Amino acid sequence: PGETFLQVGVPSLLALLLTTPTTPGSRLLLLPKKEKPEELLTSLTTLDSSLGAMIASTYTRERPTDKREQGKTLVEIQFRAALKDLKWSDATKCSKAIFDFLDWRKDGFISEDDLAILAETSGPASLEKVDAFRVWLCQTAKSLEELRASKGTPFPEGPMRLLVRKMDPEGSGSITYHDFYRALKLLKHPDATTKHSGPILELFASIDLSKTGRLSIEDFFHLTVLSARHQLTLVTSVCKFFQQRFGSYKAGWKVLDTDGQGQLDAPIWVDLMQKQGYQNRQELEVCAYFIDRDGSMMLSGKDFELLSAFTVENVVADLERLRSHWEQAHGSLEDAFRALVAECAATTLNAEAFTNAVRNADLALKVHGRLLFKALDPTRTGQLMLEDFIMLKHQHHVDALAEASESLKAPTSSLHRFLSWWCLPKVANVEGSEAHRWKRLHQEMLRVTADEIY
């Protein structure tokens, strides 16, 4: 009886397992209680016959004949197949990159709302948008600091730490897109009005370059690197204009320092530069902060002399030399930071302490240590904490973001062109906003794949 049950009864159970839904983990079957195996076998005979016939019928039919309820989401294979059926020529080579970007939950499905995000975005945030987010975050943190100060409550955290605490209040060390969105909504970010926000997804994607859907705290601080690099490009733009306008930094300073006192308030210098034809005030303010060596917001000719060797490439190269030196000297950047702050009996590094550490490294650097400090301090706190300092080893994140953005540029542009073609009156009568047209496309993709099993 035991052998008979194994030969006949087990196939019945396997057939049942194959035809019933599953949940992550395992399937559980509730079977009738029988004292002998042969009694259980007899009770399963009818089930065995019915399932056998059902499975045989299903696998000999190319398409289902019943009017089953249509799903509301697309899996990756279905996403690609639908776009191929709808005649998108780049479906085979481009669909995966777009699907991975839109699948922010990382559950293998995208809804019509997910697809409609393409009405607002086409990939990770640019350096400019990341820096704009940094500006907003600093302003928000400052407002909270002033509010707490008025109530006599200490505010010991910087802007990045504030957002991390809002995202991960329990300190789990793992941050999802939902955590990121929820924190920004609590802080009243203007774009955090819905989970399907293109600008918010852009920011998250600019950090989650591994496309896992989960960020560590260290991943999140990559925003500092991205923001800093954008500020360096702004300084480059101002410096280029300055040299083209005046011929040299020294000549330009003589023109602007009309009273010959050797110093100018930073706001006055900004005003004078605008009168000279450089109209973007925000870029001028970034440049003024960057070249202000001592944080006094008083600029001098010596400040501009430090710019003689300034280029983004030189700054990046010098930061890499410092990273290599401190890792070799101390074993890791974390240990290097602890050693450096211990030397000045502090918990953070200010500009003077950092510049002294750079000088003591005795490296052939091209850019002054003060400027290198500013390159690591885009939040303008005047202090480097550990998470700021260890960004020395994450400068490559800028290149990774550029590669991620470039990898999505062609696919999303192609899909946008396809949507425009698909929405022509002779192809489909699709009206309304761009988001609505993306949703209609999603509905059509579900329709053309309704008869398939995915």
XYZ file of C-alpha atoms in Angstrom:
454
model
C 0.000 0.000 0.000
C 2.834 2.390 0.803
C 4.473 1.927 -2.616
C 1.115 2.291 -4.341
C 0.484 5.581 -2.530
C 3.900 6.920 -3.508
C 3.348 5.991 -7.139
C -0.218 7.270 -7.491
C -1.063 9.430 -4.497
C 2.017 11.676 -4.643
C 1.409 12.610 -8.322
C -2.082 13.690 -7.295
C -0.640 15.948 -4.621
C 1.954 17.328 -7.020
C -0.781 18.065 -9.544
C -2.675 19.922 -6.872
C 0.433 21.895 -5.925
C 0.982 22.922 -9.525
C -2.555 24.186 -9.986
C -3.050 26.150 -6.787
C -1.770 29.648 -5.905
C 1.349 30.028 -3.838
C 2.664 32.579 -1.392
C 6.312 33.274 -0.566
C 7.531 30.370 1.540
C 5.508 27.229 0.902
C 2.127 25.726 0.036
C 0.123 23.950 2.717
C -2.435 21.266 1.817
C -5.288 20.271 4.107
C -6.013 16.572 3.477
C -8.744 14.316 4.878
C -7.643 12.324 7.910
C -7.397 8.618 7.092
C -6.032 5.790 9.187
C -4.583 3.853 6.241
C -2.708 5.103 3.153
C -4.996 3.204 0.795
C -8.020 5.026 2.194
C -6.367 8.369 1.456
C -5.471 7.083 -2.009
C -9.104 6.195 -2.686
C -10.288 9.619 -1.580
C -7.803 11.263 -3.976
C -8.795 9.224 -7.036
C -11.471 11.644 -8.216
C -9.197 14.621 -7.620
C -6.415 12.903 -9.540
C -8.638 12.313 -12.561
C -10.080 15.823 -12.544
C -6.726 17.544 -12.261
C -5.199 15.297 -14.897
C -7.912 16.193 -17.375
C -7.694 19.898 -16.517
C -3.928 20.037 -16.961
C -4.017 18.065 -20.205
C -6.704 20.370 -21.567
C -4.832 23.516 -20.562
C -1.483 22.537 -22.054
C -2.986 21.485 -25.396
C -4.748 24.868 -25.843
C -2.754 27.864 -27.090
C -5.042 30.485 -25.528
C -7.503 30.445 -22.631
C -11.178 30.422 -23.629
C -12.695 31.785 -20.429
C -13.291 35.486 -19.762
C -10.898 35.750 -16.839
C -10.378 39.050 -15.036
C -7.554 40.990 -16.640
C -4.610 41.987 -14.471
C -3.766 45.625 -13.875
C 0.029 45.422 -13.862
C 2.716 44.349 -16.315
C 5.671 42.070 -15.680
C 8.909 42.638 -17.576
C 8.399 39.918 -20.209
C 4.841 41.120 -20.789
C 6.036 44.743 -20.962
C 8.508 43.877 -23.714
C 6.080 41.612 -25.603
C 3.325 44.220 -25.555
C 5.560 46.961 -26.925
C 6.777 44.617 -29.662
C 3.171 43.815 -30.580
C 2.428 47.541 -30.700
C 5.351 47.967 -33.136
C 7.910 49.783 -30.994
C 11.057 49.004 -32.941
C 13.363 49.304 -29.907
C 11.305 47.083 -27.583
C 13.783 44.207 -27.502
C 16.902 46.230 -26.681
C 15.414 49.079 -24.624
C 12.445 47.793 -22.628
C 14.414 46.289 -19.719
C 16.213 49.548 -18.843
C 12.910 51.437 -18.723
C 11.122 48.691 -16.778
C 13.878 48.555 -14.152
C 13.710 52.333 -13.689
C 9.917 52.407 -13.320
C 9.757 49.381 -10.995
C 10.517 51.479 -7.904
C 8.956 48.903 -5.567
C 11.267 46.239 -7.037
C 8.425 43.704 -6.999
C 8.583 42.900 -10.715
C 5.414 44.793 -11.708
C 4.573 48.237 -13.060
C 1.132 49.833 -12.979
C -0.329 52.486 -15.246
C 0.633 55.104 -12.650
C 4.213 53.826 -12.752
C 4.332 54.163 -16.539
C 2.800 57.635 -16.358
C 5.872 58.783 -14.394
C 7.557 59.072 -17.799
C 5.443 62.185 -18.356
C 7.633 63.910 -15.737
C 11.012 62.247 -15.960
C 13.298 60.174 -18.136
C 15.902 58.937 -15.667
C 17.967 59.802 -12.577
C 18.162 63.422 -11.451
C 20.809 65.673 -12.971
C 23.570 67.182 -10.850
C 21.707 70.479 -11.020
C 18.522 68.937 -9.598
C 20.461 67.141 -6.877
C 22.054 70.413 -5.815
C 18.655 72.156 -5.867
C 17.435 69.431 -3.532
C 20.422 70.103 -1.292
C 19.524 73.805 -1.182
C 15.937 72.982 -0.228
C 17.092 70.534 2.446
C 19.467 73.084 3.992
C 16.715 75.698 4.086
C 14.314 73.215 5.691
C 16.875 72.206 8.312
C 17.598 75.856 9.083
C 13.892 76.569 9.606
C 13.582 73.606 11.977
C 16.713 74.703 13.805
C 15.289 78.196 14.339
C 11.979 76.745 15.478
C 13.628 74.477 18.020
C 15.911 77.263 19.205
C 12.862 79.441 19.922
C 11.539 76.624 22.108
C 14.871 76.013 23.821
C 15.242 72.589 22.174
C 18.730 71.673 20.867
C 19.156 70.808 17.195
C 22.418 68.847 17.011
C 22.064 67.473 13.472
C 22.942 68.773 10.026
C 20.557 68.738 7.064
C 21.610 65.316 5.779
C 21.317 63.745 9.220
C 17.853 65.271 9.539
C 16.634 63.554 6.385
C 18.244 60.250 7.345
C 16.476 60.326 10.711
C 13.160 61.055 9.026
C 13.698 58.233 6.530
C 14.936 55.640 8.991
C 13.602 56.531 12.465
C 14.246 53.019 13.818
C 17.834 52.939 12.591
C 17.441 49.804 10.466
C 20.058 51.019 7.993
C 17.882 50.091 4.992
C 15.889 52.766 3.181
C 13.277 52.048 0.499
C 11.722 54.435 -1.976
C 8.627 54.516 0.224
C 10.777 55.611 3.207
C 12.390 58.305 1.072
C 9.063 59.616 -0.210
C 7.456 59.532 3.249
C 10.298 61.564 4.763
C 10.068 64.211 2.055
C 6.312 64.401 2.509
C 6.770 64.934 6.260
C 9.253 67.705 5.495
C 6.759 69.234 3.006
C 8.856 68.901 -0.132
C 6.847 70.548 -2.954
C 7.095 67.482 -5.233
C 6.146 64.917 -2.566
C 2.433 65.023 -3.401
C 2.121 61.429 -4.616
C 4.224 58.272 -4.537
C 4.268 58.385 -8.328
C 6.206 61.645 -8.398
C 8.706 61.888 -11.223
C 11.028 64.381 -9.472
C 11.116 62.284 -6.277
C 11.832 59.081 -8.210
C 14.601 60.936 -10.063
C 16.296 61.822 -6.776
C 15.980 58.284 -5.437
C 17.332 56.808 -8.680
C 20.327 59.157 -8.559
C 21.362 57.409 -5.332
C 20.159 53.870 -6.060
C 22.487 53.295 -8.989
C 22.725 49.594 -8.124
C 18.945 49.396 -8.775
C 18.231 47.298 -5.680
C 15.430 49.512 -4.387
C 17.152 49.771 -1.012
C 19.692 52.280 0.197
C 22.156 52.181 3.028
C 22.908 55.325 5.010
C 26.263 55.611 3.233
C 24.508 55.405 -0.157
C 22.333 58.324 0.817
C 25.297 60.550 1.561
C 26.340 60.205 -2.083
C 24.053 63.187 -2.576
C 26.816 65.253 -0.999
C 29.279 64.170 -3.688
C 26.820 64.921 -6.482
C 25.901 68.314 -5.065
C 29.556 69.218 -4.575
C 30.427 68.311 -8.162
C 27.639 70.507 -9.497
C 28.890 73.421 -7.437
C 32.354 72.929 -8.906
C 30.873 73.241 -12.397
C 29.167 76.494 -11.366
C 32.449 77.879 -10.047
C 34.088 76.863 -13.331
C 31.455 78.785 -15.267
C 32.016 81.959 -13.229
C 35.805 81.643 -13.458
C 35.646 81.230 -17.220
C 33.542 84.373 -17.537
C 35.887 86.271 -15.185
C 38.956 85.446 -17.252
C 37.268 86.152 -20.570
C 35.950 89.461 -19.273
C 39.111 90.753 -17.599
C 41.933 88.657 -19.052
C 43.207 87.441 -15.669
C 42.129 87.159 -12.029
C 44.565 89.878 -11.007
C 43.317 92.319 -13.646
C 39.714 91.561 -12.806
C 40.249 92.194 -9.134
C 41.790 95.620 -9.863
C 38.712 96.550 -11.901
C 36.252 95.497 -9.192
C 38.217 96.822 -6.192
C 37.556 100.425 -7.122
C 38.522 101.946 -3.769
C 41.750 99.951 -3.557
C 41.087 98.659 -0.025
C 41.907 95.080 -1.043
C 38.634 93.634 0.214
C 35.028 93.371 -0.937
C 31.966 92.077 0.839
C 30.816 88.949 -0.979
C 27.321 90.389 -1.689
C 28.914 93.541 -3.146
C 31.191 91.414 -5.358
C 28.115 89.538 -6.580
C 26.397 92.849 -7.428
C 29.475 94.075 -9.288
C 29.720 90.839 -11.280
C 26.091 91.166 -12.315
C 26.800 94.669 -13.557
C 29.668 93.196 -15.573
C 27.192 90.922 -17.362
C 27.031 87.688 -15.342
C 23.337 87.572 -14.443
C 22.953 84.268 -12.559
C 23.134 85.434 -8.948
C 22.932 81.945 -7.448
C 26.018 80.815 -9.355
C 27.889 83.912 -8.246
C 26.959 83.256 -4.606
C 28.215 79.670 -4.899
C 31.489 80.955 -6.335
C 31.839 83.590 -3.606
C 31.420 80.952 -0.901
C 33.877 78.651 -2.626
C 36.720 81.165 -2.924
C 36.163 82.748 0.513
C 39.093 81.128 2.298
C 38.363 82.069 5.911
C 34.556 82.078 5.902
C 34.382 85.832 6.627
C 32.436 86.534 3.415
C 35.028 89.191 2.699
C 36.818 88.542 -0.594
C 40.346 89.672 -1.338
C 42.785 89.529 -4.205
C 44.552 86.617 -2.527
C 41.325 84.603 -2.646
C 41.268 84.954 -6.416
C 44.950 84.054 -6.693
C 44.034 80.604 -5.354
C 41.937 80.039 -8.477
C 44.962 80.065 -10.789
C 45.172 76.241 -10.796
C 41.467 75.616 -10.285
C 39.721 73.171 -12.607
C 37.230 70.437 -11.779
C 39.732 67.874 -13.027
C 42.468 69.192 -10.723
C 40.143 69.173 -7.704
C 39.045 65.581 -8.365
C 42.628 64.436 -8.940
C 43.861 66.093 -5.728
C 41.029 64.581 -3.681
C 41.969 61.168 -5.058
C 45.604 61.696 -4.031
C 44.516 62.618 -0.519
C 42.254 59.573 -0.297
C 45.074 57.257 -1.342
C 47.551 58.889 1.057
C 45.277 58.800 4.113
C 44.149 55.228 3.461
C 47.751 54.069 3.207
C 48.785 56.023 6.300
C 45.874 54.988 8.539
C 44.392 51.850 6.974
C 41.029 53.417 6.156
C 39.428 56.814 5.746
C 37.391 56.210 8.891
C 40.549 55.712 10.935
C 42.186 58.675 9.205
C 39.286 60.930 10.200
C 39.451 59.785 13.817
C 43.190 60.462 13.892
C 42.840 63.921 12.366
C 40.072 65.075 14.705
C 42.005 63.678 17.659
C 44.969 65.885 16.729
C 42.832 69.010 17.058
C 40.831 67.704 20.047
C 37.522 68.001 18.199
C 34.776 65.807 16.756
C 34.703 67.443 13.317
C 37.223 69.036 10.968
C 36.979 72.753 10.262
C 38.659 74.427 7.299
C 41.847 75.243 9.208
C 42.282 71.715 10.590
C 41.660 70.178 7.177
C 44.087 72.555 5.464
C 46.763 71.724 8.036
C 46.179 68.005 7.449
C 46.542 68.538 3.698
C 49.776 70.483 4.259
C 51.134 67.752 6.542
C 50.411 65.138 3.886
C 53.190 66.825 1.853
C 51.741 65.911 -1.534
C 52.290 67.693 -4.837
C 48.753 69.043 -5.070
C 47.625 71.669 -7.566
C 44.641 73.091 -5.675
C 44.862 74.868 -2.313
C 43.658 72.895 0.703
C 41.017 75.515 1.518
C 39.373 74.959 -1.855
C 39.519 71.193 -1.398
C 37.746 71.632 1.927
C 34.984 73.627 0.229
C 34.638 70.837 -2.343
C 33.757 68.447 0.497
C 31.400 70.864 2.232
C 28.530 71.591 -0.203
C 26.063 72.005 2.669
C 28.186 74.968 3.854
C 28.319 73.972 7.503
C 31.985 74.887 7.799
C 32.615 71.505 9.424
C 33.379 68.092 7.964
C 31.769 65.172 9.755
C 32.777 61.562 9.156
C 30.180 61.037 6.439
C 31.504 64.117 4.610
C 35.113 63.010 4.919
C 34.596 59.464 3.638
C 33.030 60.853 0.477
C 36.652 61.045 -0.672
C 36.262 57.414 -1.713
C 32.965 57.945 -3.518
C 33.922 60.540 -6.124
C 33.283 57.865 -8.767
C 29.575 58.133 -7.990
C 29.407 61.146 -10.290
C 30.625 59.046 -13.223
C 28.239 56.250 -12.259
C 25.319 58.680 -12.320
C 26.372 59.968 -15.723
C 26.500 56.398 -17.051
C 23.084 55.571 -15.563
C 21.545 58.699 -17.067
C 23.117 58.015 -20.449
C 21.892 54.400 -20.438
C 18.298 55.636 -20.099
C 18.540 58.635 -22.399
C 18.181 56.779 -25.709
C 15.530 54.252 -24.518
C 13.243 56.885 -22.980
C 13.635 59.231 -25.967
C 12.732 56.394 -28.298
C 9.700 55.419 -26.221
C 8.531 59.048 -26.116
C 8.700 59.183 -29.916
C 6.781 55.938 -30.095
C 4.075 57.327 -27.797
C 3.698 60.368 -30.027
C 3.311 58.101 -33.053
C 0.907 55.780 -31.252
C -1.266 58.713 -30.177
C -1.795 60.009 -33.713
C -5.529 60.100 -34.605
C -5.064 57.558 -37.377
C -3.577 55.088 -34.896
C -5.608 55.711 -31.754
C -7.918 58.395 -30.512
C -5.979 59.310 -27.384
C -6.581 62.706 -25.852
C -5.797 64.402 -22.561
C -2.580 65.121 -20.656
C 0.677 63.338 -21.363
C 0.254 61.311 -18.160
C -3.181 60.238 -19.408
C -1.685 59.109 -22.728
C 0.899 56.964 -20.910
C -1.922 55.372 -18.908
C -3.852 54.663 -22.100
C -0.738 53.025 -23.536
C -0.501 50.840 -20.434
C -4.129 49.774 -20.869
C -3.454 48.893 -24.500
C -0.409 46.867 -23.473
C -2.580 44.879 -21.094
C -5.153 44.326 -23.829
C -2.751 42.990 -26.445
C -1.246 40.527 -23.959
C -4.496 39.499 -22.277
C -4.548 36.069 -23.917
C -1.005 35.186 -22.869
C 0.182 33.622 -19.615
C 3.021 35.474 -17.819
